[in-house]
Coordinates of C-alpha atoms in Angstrom, one line a residue:
Chain A
X1491 CA -6.9 -23.0 -10.8
X1492 CA -8.4 -19.3 -11.3
X1493 CA -10.3 -18.9 -14.5
X1494 CA -9.2 -17.2 -17.8
X1495 CA -9.7 -13.7 -18.1
X1496 CA -12.0 -15.2 -21.2
X1497 CA -14.1 -17.4 -19.5
X1498 CA -14.5 -14.9 -16.1
X1499 CA -16.0 -12.5 -19.5
X1500 CA -18.3 -15.3 -20.9
X1501 CA -19.7 -16.5 -17.4
X1502 CA -20.0 -11.9 -16.5
X1503 CA -21.6 -12.4 -19.9
X1504 CA -24.4 -14.7 -19.1
X1505 CA -25.0 -12.9 -15.7
X1506 CA -25.5 -9.3 -16.7
X1507 CA -26.7 -9.9 -20.0
X1508 CA -27.9 -6.5 -22.1
X1509 CA -26.3 -5.0 -18.7
X1510 CA -23.4 -5.3 -20.1
X1511 CA -21.7 -2.4 -22.4
X1512 CA -18.5 -2.9 -23.1
X1513 CA -15.9 -5.3 -21.6
X1514 CA -12.1 -5.1 -22.6
X1515 CA -9.3 -8.0 -21.6
X1516 CA -6.0 -6.4 -20.9
X1517 CA -2.5 -7.1 -19.6
X1518 CA -4.9 -10.6 -18.2
X1519 CA -7.1 -8.1 -17.1
X1520 CA -11.0 -8.1 -17.8
X1521 CA -12.4 -4.6 -17.5
X1522 CA -15.8 -4.5 -18.1
X1523 CA -18.1 -1.5 -18.5
X1524 CA -21.9 -0.9 -17.2
X1525 CA -24.3 1.7 -17.2
X1526 CA -25.0 4.2 -14.3
X1527 CA -28.9 3.1 -14.0
X1528 CA -27.3 -0.6 -13.3
X1529 CA -24.4 0.3 -10.8
X1530 CA -26.0 -1.8 -8.0
X1531 CA -28.3 -4.0 -9.6
X1532 CA -25.1 -4.9 -11.3
X1533 CA -23.0 -5.1 -8.3
X1534 CA -25.9 -7.3 -6.3
X1535 CA -25.3 -9.8 -9.6
X1536 CA -21.3 -9.8 -9.1
X1537 CA -21.5 -10.8 -5.1
X1538 CA -24.0 -12.8 -5.2
X1539 CA -23.8 -15.0 -8.5
X1540 CA -22.3 -18.0 -7.2
X1541 CA -20.2 -18.6 -10.6
X1542 CA -18.4 -15.1 -9.3
X1543 CA -18.7 -14.4 -5.7
X1544 CA -17.0 -11.2 -5.4
X1545 CA -17.1 -11.2 -1.8
X1546 CA -14.6 -8.4 -1.4
X1547 CA -14.3 -4.8 -2.8
X1548 CA -10.8 -4.0 -2.9
X1549 CA -10.9 -0.6 -4.7
X1550 CA -13.7 2.1 -6.0
X1551 CA -11.6 5.4 -7.4
X1552 CA -12.7 8.7 -9.4
X1553 CA -11.2 8.8 -12.8
X1554 CA -11.3 12.4 -14.6
X1555 CA -11.0 11.9 -18.2
X1556 CA -11.1 15.7 -19.0
X1557 CA -7.2 15.8 -20.1
X1558 CA -7.0 11.8 -21.6
X1559 CA -4.4 12.6 -24.4
X1560 CA -4.5 15.8 -23.9
X1561 CA -8.3 16.6 -24.4
X1562 CA -8.8 14.1 -27.5
X1563 CA -11.2 12.3 -25.2
X1564 CA -14.5 12.0 -26.0
X1565 CA -17.4 11.1 -23.7
X1566 CA -18.4 11.6 -20.1
X1567 CA -15.9 13.2 -18.0
X1568 CA -15.9 11.5 -15.0
X1569 CA -15.9 7.5 -14.4
X1570 CA -15.7 5.5 -11.6
X1571 CA -13.8 2.2 -11.8
X1572 CA -14.7 -0.7 -9.2
X1573 CA -12.1 -3.4 -8.2
X1574 CA -13.0 -6.8 -7.1
X1575 CA -12.0 -9.6 -5.7
X1576 CA -13.5 -13.2 -5.0
X1577 CA -11.8 -14.8 -2.2
X1578 CA -13.6 -17.9 -3.2
X1579 CA -13.6 -18.5 -6.9
X1580 CA -10.0 -16.7 -7.0
X1581 CA -10.4 -13.9 -9.7
X1582 CA -10.5 -10.3 -10.1
X1583 CA -12.8 -7.9 -12.3
X1584 CA -12.4 -4.3 -13.1
X1585 CA -15.8 -2.0 -13.2
X1586 CA -15.9 0.8 -14.7
X1587 CA -18.8 3.7 -15.2
X1588 CA -19.0 7.3 -16.5
X1589 CA -21.2 9.3 -14.6
X1590 CA -23.9 10.9 -16.9
X1591 CA -23.8 14.7 -15.8
X1592 CA -20.2 16.6 -16.3
X1593 CA -21.5 19.5 -14.1
X1594 CA -23.0 17.3 -11.1
X1595 CA -21.8 13.5 -11.3
X1596 CA -24.1 11.5 -9.3
X1597 CA -23.9 7.6 -8.8
X1598 CA -26.0 5.2 -6.5
X1599 CA -24.2 4.2 -3.1
X1600 CA -23.0 0.6 -3.5
X1601 CA -22.9 0.5 0.4
X1602 CA -25.7 -2.1 0.8
X1603 CA -23.3 -4.5 -1.4
X1604 CA -20.3 -4.0 0.5
X1605 CA -20.1 -2.4 3.9
X1606 CA -16.2 -2.0 2.5
X1607 CA -17.1 0.5 0.2
X1608 CA -18.3 3.6 2.7
X1609 CA -14.4 5.3 3.0
X1610 CA -13.8 4.3 -1.0
X1611 CA -17.0 6.9 -1.9
X1612 CA -16.3 9.6 0.5
X1613 CA -12.8 9.8 -0.7
X1614 CA -13.8 10.0 -4.8
X1615 CA -16.8 11.9 -3.6
X1616 CA -13.7 14.7 -1.6
X1617 CA -11.0 14.7 -4.5
X1618 CA -13.7 14.2 -7.4
X1619 CA -16.8 15.9 -6.0
X1620 CA -18.5 12.6 -7.1
X1621 CA -21.8 12.2 -5.4
X1622 CA -23.1 9.1 -4.3
X1623 CA -26.6 9.2 -4.1
X1624 CA -27.9 6.8 -0.4
X1625 CA -24.4 7.1 1.1
X1626 CA -25.3 7.6 5.1
X1627 CA -22.3 9.7 5.8
X1628 CA -20.5 11.4 2.3
X1629 CA -18.7 13.6 3.9
X1630 CA -15.2 15.2 3.6
X1631 CA -12.2 12.8 4.4
X1632 CA -9.3 13.5 3.5
X1633 CA -8.9 17.1 3.0
X1634 CA -8.7 19.8 5.1
X1635 CA -12.1 21.3 7.2
X1636 CA -13.5 23.6 5.3
X1637 CA -11.8 22.9 2.2
X1638 CA -13.4 24.6 -1.2
X1639 CA -13.1 22.5 -4.5
X1640 CA -11.9 19.0 -5.7
X1641 CA -8.5 18.3 -5.6
X1642 CA -7.5 14.9 -8.3
X1643 CA -9.9 16.8 -11.0
X1644 CA -7.4 17.7 -13.6
X1645 CA -8.2 21.3 -13.8
X1646 CA -7.6 22.2 -10.0
X1647 CA -4.1 23.3 -9.8
X1648 CA -1.2 21.1 -8.3
X1649 CA -0.4 23.7 -6.0
X1650 CA -4.2 24.6 -5.0
X1651 CA -5.7 27.9 -3.9
X1652 CA -4.8 28.8 -0.4
X1653 CA -2.0 28.1 1.5
X1654 CA -1.9 28.8 5.4
X1655 CA 0.4 30.5 7.7
X1656 CA 0.7 31.6 11.1
X1657 CA 0.0 35.2 12.0
X1658 CA 1.9 36.4 14.1
X1659 CA -0.5 39.6 15.5
X1660 CA -3.5 37.7 14.8
X1661 CA -1.6 34.8 16.8
X1662 CA -3.6 32.5 14.6
X1663 CA -3.4 30.4 11.6
X1664 CA -4.8 32.3 8.9
X1665 CA -5.6 30.9 5.0
X1666 CA -3.8 33.2 2.1
X1667 CA -3.9 32.6 -1.7
X1668 CA -1.0 30.8 -2.9
X1669 CA 1.8 32.8 -3.4
X1670 CA 3.5 29.9 -5.5
X1671 CA 2.9 29.4 -9.0
X1672 CA 3.4 25.3 -10.2
X1673 CA 6.1 24.9 -11.8
X1674 CA 6.8 21.7 -14.5
X1675 CA 10.1 20.5 -14.8
X1676 CA 9.5 17.9 -17.4
X1677 CA 6.6 18.3 -19.5
X1678 CA 4.2 16.1 -20.1
X1679 CA 4.1 14.3 -23.9
X1680 CA 2.4 12.2 -25.5
X1681 CA 4.3 10.5 -28.2
X1682 CA 3.4 8.5 -31.4
X1683 CA 3.7 5.2 -31.7
X1684 CA 6.8 3.8 -32.2
X1685 CA 8.9 6.8 -31.6
X1686 CA 12.4 5.7 -31.5
X1687 CA 11.6 1.9 -32.5
X1688 CA 10.3 -0.4 -30.3
X1689 CA 9.8 -0.6 -26.8
Chain B
X571 CA -32.6 10.7 38.6
X572 CA -31.1 12.5 36.2
X573 CA -30.2 12.3 33.0
X574 CA -27.7 9.9 32.0
X575 CA -26.0 11.5 28.9
X576 CA -23.3 10.2 26.5
X577 CA -20.1 12.1 25.9
X578 CA -17.7 12.9 22.9
X579 CA -13.9 12.8 23.5
X580 CA -11.3 14.0 21.7
X581 CA -8.5 11.2 21.1
X582 CA -5.6 12.6 19.4
X583 CA -4.7 14.1 16.5
X584 CA -1.6 13.2 18.8
X585 CA -1.8 10.8 20.7
X586 CA 1.4 8.3 21.3
X587 CA -1.7 5.2 20.7
X588 CA -2.7 6.9 17.7
X589 CA 0.6 5.9 15.8
X590 CA 0.6 9.1 14.0
X591 CA -1.8 12.3 13.2
X592 CA -5.0 10.3 13.9
X593 CA -7.3 12.3 15.2
X594 CA -10.7 9.9 16.8
X595 CA -13.9 11.4 17.7
X596 CA -15.2 8.9 20.7
X597 CA -19.1 8.7 21.8
X598 CA -18.7 7.4 25.3
X599 CA -21.6 5.8 27.3
X600 CA -19.7 6.2 30.8
X601 CA -16.6 3.8 29.5
X602 CA -18.4 2.2 26.6
X603 CA -17.4 3.3 23.2
X604 CA -20.9 3.6 21.5
X605 CA -19.7 5.7 18.2
X606 CA -16.1 6.1 17.2
X607 CA -15.5 8.5 14.1
X608 CA -11.9 8.5 12.8
X609 CA -11.0 11.9 11.1
X610 CA -8.1 11.1 8.5
X611 CA -6.1 13.1 6.2
X612 CA -3.7 14.7 8.4
X613 CA -1.0 13.6 6.7
X614 CA -2.7 14.0 3.6
X615 CA -0.4 14.9 0.6
X616 CA -1.7 14.0 -2.7
X617 CA 1.2 11.8 -3.6
X618 CA -1.6 10.6 -6.3
X619 CA -2.1 13.7 -7.5
X620 CA 1.5 14.4 -7.5
X621 CA 2.3 11.5 -9.6
X622 CA 0.8 12.3 -12.1
X623 CA 3.1 15.4 -12.6
X624 CA 6.1 13.2 -12.6
X625 CA 7.8 10.9 -14.9
X626 CA 7.1 7.2 -14.1
X627 CA 10.8 7.1 -11.8
X628 CA 10.3 10.4 -10.1
X629 CA 7.1 8.8 -8.3
X630 CA 9.4 5.8 -7.3
X631 CA 10.6 7.2 -3.9
X632 CA 6.9 8.6 -3.4
X633 CA 6.1 4.9 -2.9
X634 CA 8.4 4.6 0.2
X635 CA 6.9 7.5 1.8
X636 CA 3.5 5.8 1.7
X637 CA 3.4 2.9 4.0
X638 CA 6.1 4.4 6.0
X639 CA 7.0 1.0 8.0
X640 CA 7.1 -1.3 4.6
X641 CA 8.7 0.3 2.2
X642 CA 9.9 -1.6 -0.1
X643 CA 6.4 -3.5 -1.0
X644 CA 5.5 -0.2 -1.6
X645 CA 8.1 0.1 -4.7
X646 CA 6.9 -3.4 -5.4
X647 CA 3.5 -2.5 -6.3
X648 CA 3.9 0.5 -8.3
X649 CA 6.6 -1.1 -10.3
X650 CA 5.1 -4.2 -11.2
X651 CA 2.0 -1.7 -12.4
X652 CA 4.0 -0.7 -14.7
X653 CA 5.8 -3.7 -16.1
X654 CA 2.5 -5.1 -16.7
X655 CA 1.5 -2.1 -19.4
X656 CA 5.0 -2.5 -20.8
X657 CA 5.0 -6.3 -20.7
X658 CA 8.6 -6.2 -19.0
X659 CA 10.1 -9.8 -18.6
X660 CA 12.3 -8.8 -14.7
X661 CA 15.6 -10.6 -14.7
X662 CA 15.6 -14.1 -12.6
X663 CA 17.9 -12.9 -10.0
X664 CA 15.8 -9.6 -9.3
X665 CA 13.0 -11.2 -8.2
X666 CA 14.7 -13.2 -6.4
X667 CA 16.2 -10.3 -4.5
X668 CA 12.7 -8.2 -4.7
X669 CA 11.2 -11.2 -2.5
X670 CA 13.8 -11.0 -0.8
X671 CA 13.3 -7.5 0.3
X672 CA 10.0 -8.0 0.8
X673 CA 10.1 -10.5 3.3
X674 CA 12.9 -8.8 5.3
X675 CA 10.3 -5.6 4.5
X676 CA 7.8 -7.7 6.0
X677 CA 9.9 -8.4 9.3
X678 CA 10.7 -4.7 9.6
X679 CA 7.1 -4.1 9.5
X680 CA 5.8 -6.8 12.0
X681 CA 8.6 -6.1 14.3
X682 CA 7.5 -2.7 15.1
X683 CA 4.3 -3.8 14.8
X684 CA 4.7 -6.2 17.6
X685 CA 6.8 -3.6 19.9
X686 CA 4.3 0.0 19.4
X687 CA 1.8 -2.8 19.6
X688 CA 2.5 -4.3 23.2
X689 CA 3.8 -0.7 24.1
X690 CA 0.7 0.9 23.6
X691 CA -0.9 -2.3 25.9
X692 CA 1.7 -1.7 28.5
X693 CA 4.5 -3.8 27.9
X694 CA 7.7 -2.1 27.5
X695 CA 10.3 -4.7 27.2
X696 CA 8.6 -6.6 23.7
X697 CA 9.6 -3.3 22.2
X698 CA 13.7 -2.7 23.2
X699 CA 13.6 -6.5 22.0
X700 CA 11.5 -6.2 18.5
X701 CA 14.3 -2.7 17.6
X702 CA 17.2 -4.6 18.6
X703 CA 16.3 -7.3 15.8
X704 CA 15.2 -3.9 13.1
X705 CA 18.4 -2.3 13.3
X706 CA 20.0 -5.3 11.5
X707 CA 17.9 -5.7 8.9
X708 CA 17.2 -1.6 8.3
X709 CA 21.3 -2.4 8.0
X710 CA 20.6 -4.6 5.6
X711 CA 18.3 -1.2 3.7
X712 CA 21.6 0.7 4.0
X713 CA 24.2 -1.5 2.7
X714 CA 22.5 -2.0 -0.2
X715 CA 20.3 1.0 -1.1
X716 CA 22.0 3.9 0.9
X717 CA 19.3 4.4 2.7
X718 CA 17.7 3.4 5.9
X719 CA 14.0 4.1 5.4
X720 CA 13.5 4.9 2.0
X721 CA 15.5 3.0 -0.1
X722 CA 14.3 3.6 -4.0
X723 CA 15.9 0.4 -4.9
X724 CA 12.9 -1.1 -6.8
X725 CA 13.1 -0.4 -10.4
X726 CA 10.9 -0.9 -13.5
X727 CA 12.6 -4.0 -15.2
X728 CA 14.0 -4.5 -12.3
X729 CA 16.3 -3.5 -9.1
X730 CA 19.1 -0.1 -8.6
X731 CA 21.9 -2.2 -8.1
X732 CA 22.8 -5.8 -6.9
X733 CA 23.8 -6.4 -3.8
X734 CA 27.1 -5.9 -2.5
X735 CA 30.4 -8.1 -1.9
X736 CA 31.1 -6.3 1.6
X737 CA 28.8 -5.7 4.8
X738 CA 29.9 -2.3 6.3
X739 CA 31.4 -2.8 9.7
X740 CA 31.5 -0.2 13.0
X741 CA 34.6 2.1 13.0
X742 CA 36.6 2.7 16.5
X743 CA 35.2 5.3 17.8
X744 CA 35.3 7.1 21.5
X745 CA 32.9 4.9 23.3
X746 CA 33.7 1.6 21.4
X747 CA 37.1 0.0 21.7
X748 CA 39.0 -2.9 19.9
X749 CA 36.9 -5.6 21.7
X750 CA 33.8 -4.4 21.5
X751 CA 34.2 -3.8 17.5
X752 CA 35.4 -7.3 17.5
X753 CA 32.6 -8.8 18.5
X754 CA 29.7 -6.3 16.9
X755 CA 31.4 -7.3 13.8
X756 CA 32.4 -10.6 14.0
X757 CA 28.7 -11.0 11.4
X758 CA 30.0 -8.4 9.2
X759 CA 32.9 -10.2 8.2
X760 CA 31.2 -11.4 4.8
X761 CA 29.0 -10.3 1.8
X762 CA 25.6 -8.3 2.7
X763 CA 24.4 -11.9 1.8
X764 CA 26.3 -14.0 4.2
X765 CA 25.2 -11.2 7.0
X766 CA 21.5 -11.7 6.1
X767 CA 22.0 -15.3 6.9
X768 CA 23.6 -15.0 10.0
X769 CA 20.5 -13.6 10.7
X770 CA 18.4 -16.1 9.6
X771 CA 19.8 -18.4 11.5
X772 CA 19.4 -15.8 15.0
X773 CA 16.0 -14.7 14.0
X774 CA 13.5 -17.7 14.8
X775 CA 15.4 -18.0 18.6
X776 CA 14.6 -13.6 19.2
X777 CA 11.2 -14.7 17.9
X778 CA 10.7 -17.3 20.0
X779 CA 12.4 -14.7 23.3
X780 CA 9.4 -12.6 21.6
X781 CA 6.9 -14.9 22.5
X782 CA 8.3 -15.8 26.1
X783 CA 7.4 -12.6 27.0
X784 CA 3.9 -12.1 25.6
X785 CA 2.5 -15.6 23.9
X786 CA 1.1 -17.0 27.7
X787 CA 0.9 -13.6 29.7
X788 CA -1.8 -13.3 31.3
X789 CA -2.0 -9.7 31.0
X790 CA -1.3 -9.7 27.3
X791 CA -4.5 -12.0 27.0
X792 CA -6.5 -10.1 28.9
X793 CA -6.2 -7.2 26.8
X794 CA -6.4 -9.2 23.6
X795 CA -8.5 -12.9 23.5
X796 CA -11.8 -11.3 22.2
X797 CA -11.1 -8.0 21.6
X798 CA -12.1 -6.3 18.6
X799 CA -13.7 -9.9 17.0
X800 CA -14.6 -10.0 13.5
X801 CA -16.4 -12.8 11.6
X802 CA -15.2 -14.2 8.8
X803 CA -18.1 -12.6 6.9
X804 CA -17.7 -9.0 8.9
X805 CA -14.0 -9.2 7.4
X806 CA -15.3 -9.5 3.7
X807 CA -17.3 -7.3 3.8
X808 CA -15.5 -4.5 5.6
X809 CA -13.0 -5.0 2.8
X810 CA -9.8 -6.8 5.3
X811 CA -6.8 -8.3 3.9
X812 CA -3.6 -9.3 5.2
X813 CA -3.6 -10.7 8.0
X814 CA -6.8 -9.1 9.5
X815 CA -8.8 -11.8 6.9
X816 CA -6.1 -14.4 7.7
X817 CA -7.2 -13.9 11.5
X818 CA -10.8 -14.6 11.0
X819 CA -9.5 -18.2 9.5
X820 CA -10.2 -16.5 5.4
X821 CA -7.0 -18.4 3.9
X822 CA -6.1 -16.1 1.4
X823 CA -2.3 -14.5 1.0
X824 CA -1.5 -13.5 -2.6
X825 CA 1.7 -15.4 -2.4
X826 CA 0.0 -18.5 -2.5
X827 CA -2.9 -18.0 -4.5
X828 CA -2.0 -15.1 -7.0
X829 CA 2.0 -15.9 -6.9
X830 CA 3.9 -13.1 -8.2
X831 CA 7.1 -12.8 -9.1
X832 CA 9.4 -16.4 -7.4
X833 CA 6.7 -16.9 -4.8
X834 CA 5.6 -20.2 -6.8
X835 CA 9.2 -21.6 -5.9
X836 CA 8.8 -20.5 -2.4
X837 CA 8.4 -23.6 0.7
X838 CA 6.4 -21.3 3.1
X839 CA 3.0 -21.8 4.9
X840 CA -0.3 -19.0 5.7
X841 CA -1.3 -19.3 9.3
X842 CA -4.7 -18.6 10.2
X843 CA -6.5 -17.7 13.3
X844 CA -9.5 -19.2 14.6
X845 CA -11.5 -16.8 16.5
X846 CA -10.8 -13.4 14.3
X847 CA -9.7 -11.4 17.6
X848 CA -6.7 -10.0 18.4
X849 CA -4.8 -12.6 20.1
X850 CA -5.1 -14.0 16.7
X851 CA -4.5 -11.6 14.8
X852 CA -1.0 -11.3 17.2
X853 CA -0.2 -15.4 16.4
X854 CA -1.2 -14.6 12.9
X855 CA 1.6 -12.2 12.8
X856 CA 4.0 -13.9 15.1
X857 CA 3.5 -16.9 12.6
X858 CA 4.5 -14.9 10.1
X859 CA 7.4 -13.5 10.8
X860 CA 8.8 -17.2 11.0
X861 CA 7.6 -18.2 7.3
X862 CA 9.2 -14.4 5.7
X863 CA 12.8 -16.1 7.5
X864 CA 12.6 -19.2 6.2
X865 CA 11.8 -17.6 2.0
X866 CA 14.6 -15.1 2.9
X867 CA 16.8 -18.3 4.0
X868 CA 15.9 -19.9 0.6
X869 CA 16.2 -16.4 -1.7
X870 CA 19.3 -16.2 0.2
X871 CA 20.8 -19.7 -1.1
X872 CA 19.4 -19.3 -4.6
X873 CA 21.4 -16.0 -5.3
X874 CA 24.2 -17.1 -3.8
X875 CA 24.9 -19.7 -6.7
X876 CA 23.2 -18.0 -8.8
X877 CA 25.3 -14.3 -10.2
X878 CA 23.0 -12.6 -13.2
X879 CA 21.6 -9.2 -14.2
X880 CA 19.4 -7.6 -11.9
X881 CA 17.7 -4.8 -14.4
X882 CA 16.2 -5.6 -17.6
X883 CA 19.1 -4.9 -20.9
X884 CA 16.4 -2.7 -22.4
X885 CA 17.8 1.0 -22.4
X886 CA 14.0 2.6 -22.6
X887 CA 13.4 1.9 -19.1
X888 CA 16.6 1.1 -17.8
X889 CA 19.9 3.3 -18.0
X890 CA 23.1 1.5 -19.9
X891 CA 25.5 1.2 -17.7
X892 CA 28.1 4.3 -17.3
X893 CA 30.4 3.0 -19.2
X894 CA 28.7 2.3 -22.7
X895 CA 27.0 5.6 -22.1
X896 CA 30.5 7.1 -22.4
X897 CA 31.9 5.1 -25.2
X898 CA 28.5 5.1 -27.2
X899 CA 26.1 8.0 -28.9
X900 CA 23.1 5.5 -28.7
X901 CA 23.7 4.8 -25.5
X902 CA 24.2 8.3 -24.4
X903 CA 21.1 9.2 -26.1
X904 CA 19.4 6.6 -24.3
X905 CA 20.7 8.2 -21.1
X906 CA 19.7 11.2 -21.7
X907 CA 16.1 10.5 -23.3
X908 CA 15.4 8.5 -20.1
X909 CA 16.5 11.1 -17.5
X910 CA 15.2 14.3 -19.2
X911 CA 12.0 12.9 -20.9
X912 CA 11.4 9.4 -18.8
X913 CA 9.9 6.6 -20.7
X914 CA 6.5 5.9 -22.1
X915 CA 4.0 3.5 -21.0
X916 CA 1.7 2.4 -23.4
X917 CA -1.7 3.6 -23.6
X918 CA -3.7 1.0 -21.2
X919 CA -4.5 0.3 -17.7
X920 CA -3.6 -2.3 -15.1
X921 CA -3.8 -3.4 -11.5
X922 CA -0.9 -4.7 -9.9
X923 CA -1.4 -6.1 -6.5
X924 CA 0.9 -7.1 -3.7
X925 CA 1.0 -9.4 -0.7
X926 CA 2.4 -6.1 1.7
X927 CA 2.3 -6.6 5.4
X928 CA -0.5 -5.3 5.9
X929 CA -3.1 -6.5 3.7
X930 CA -3.1 -6.1 0.0
X931 CA -1.6 -2.4 -1.6
X932 CA -3.0 -2.7 -4.9
X933 CA -1.7 0.0 -7.4
X934 CA -4.3 1.3 -10.1
X935 CA -2.4 2.7 -13.0
X936 CA -4.2 4.5 -15.6
X937 CA -1.6 5.5 -19.1
X938 CA -2.1 7.8 -22.0
X939 CA 1.3 6.8 -23.3
X940 CA 2.5 9.5 -21.9
X941 CA 6.1 9.5 -20.0
X942 CA 3.8 10.5 -16.7
X943 CA 0.9 8.7 -15.2
X944 CA -2.5 9.7 -16.0
X945 CA -4.3 8.8 -13.1
X946 CA -2.5 6.3 -10.1
X947 CA -4.6 5.5 -7.4
X948 CA -2.8 3.5 -4.0
X949 CA -4.8 0.5 -2.8
X950 CA -3.7 0.7 0.9
X951 CA -4.8 -1.7 3.1
X952 CA -4.9 0.6 6.6
X953 CA -7.9 2.8 5.1
X954 CA -10.2 -0.7 4.4
X955 CA -8.8 -1.0 8.3
X956 CA -8.8 1.7 9.8
X957 CA -12.8 2.3 8.0
X958 CA -13.5 -0.6 10.1
X959 CA -12.9 0.1 13.8
X960 CA -16.1 2.1 14.4
X961 CA -17.7 -1.5 13.9
X962 CA -14.5 -3.4 15.6
X963 CA -14.6 -1.0 18.6
X964 CA -18.2 -0.7 19.3
X965 CA -19.1 -2.2 22.5
X966 CA -15.7 -2.3 24.1
X967 CA -14.0 -0.2 27.0
X968 CA -12.5 3.1 25.8
X969 CA -8.7 1.2 26.9
X970 CA -9.8 -1.6 24.6
X971 CA -9.9 0.7 21.3
X972 CA -5.8 1.3 22.1
X973 CA -5.4 -2.3 21.8
X974 CA -7.7 -2.8 18.8
X975 CA -5.7 0.4 16.8
X976 CA -2.8 -1.5 17.7
X977 CA -4.2 -4.7 16.3
X978 CA -5.2 -3.0 13.1
X979 CA -1.9 -2.2 12.3
X980 CA -2.2 0.9 10.7
X981 CA 0.2 4.0 9.7
X982 CA -1.1 7.1 8.3
X983 CA 0.9 6.9 5.4
X984 CA -0.9 4.9 3.4
X985 CA -4.1 5.9 4.5
X986 CA -3.9 9.5 3.7
X987 CA -1.3 9.2 0.8

């Protein structure tokens, strides 16, 4: 049987000690937060400690918190969230860290811990502009060759900045500024608690 | 003697064996692969960003278009993430329907994989047989959801509607006479469940047919045995999941280890490979089809005996019936609010994963309490698998790259998102 999130948290606390700066258990999932400077060290501990044994890196992604609750967010803008799975111990863990600098978010690469992070870090770099130090091949991965900007940041418009069309005179594909305006059909609304009764 | 230089070739993006839009830059030493650099993103549509601008319900059909070969499983992970944040308890019948359709989808996916993998390697016939059975299952999709591929059938809190009582039948056309029709409609006389039950009886024989074509086939073995070997340690380090992990001998299946819905009540086995080569993964997937068939059969038996609701009775997340909407003011308001503003998911984050046909498909959902997701991250199994292509194909011949792409079972809808 897998551990309860509380028991797992106790084990993680034992291993990480004061490197663990926050933790949260919600909907049966454990989230821990660590400092960006401890990122690689924590990852090695989570992988190598026999009681934790997080041998599979499931997911790594960036999150841009700048528009959270319509701008009520205080604190660093970019987070990197890591989802780990232990096949041996049958347990899962979510690790989050906030990049120190909002202008140039940087974090050490986990490529030596789990080789699987390679493309996930490239994706977070491509979409959020988070630079992973020590990554051997930090190229864009999903966007076009020569793309400018980081499309998943909250200040990047959903329609983008450029569009592409075939120009019959030049006989090639050209880029031009977008000709459409993004249209919001359903507005985004954050309601106060218990609006319209309990769910 | 003149220097022998490595040269680089470009494979794709439009190549029949690239399974979509994969551009592969191969560095070759003679005919041996030195480095394979997949360029992906040609099908990137920004699903995750688009979902941030849509209500929770409007994003469900986007999930079908991720891995467009196992549509309902993608929806499943997405609705599970929402349900977890909302704390919803899904009705039992809906859970069985979901499990049944997940397994139907797994067979659909594996049949496509089998057909195209064999086609890549040079066996044409398997493709035709595999698509014959796919057609029956796609008909089930159509009978239940109205769509042959992009079903949009799962909803937060259940499924869109109950299974219909009648399986659609073929009609007379200029090309089909009465006698043909009688034969074609023979197993379509009853309900959809009867049709599925008939399928589960036929299907093991069909899998035997595929196996006679491939399992002991000399050419098939020459092309797959010892190709793309992954040791258990490397498979874990590279983030493999699903049949790719099990092919290397690691017993890991979410349906057993972390059961969701009603998988803990199902009786089935987890096949694992031994050597971690393409042939073992082939055997694992073939066995998985047989096991899926068993699960479908158990679900059909249960569903036939236990009628009930298929979606929750909470009108903050599921619409009221048409009748009560038109006779009751409160239900009318619920209906209106649900389809204009959408449901509000409480603040928090959840990661819901399903044992997808290709591996672990996960949905990481961050909600700030609005009617739209704040951030949706889709963890696609194919993304990790394709990243390992470089390591798996190094030192192999150029023809083996095609066999390795086949064994990875990649679909660009979910890799590029």
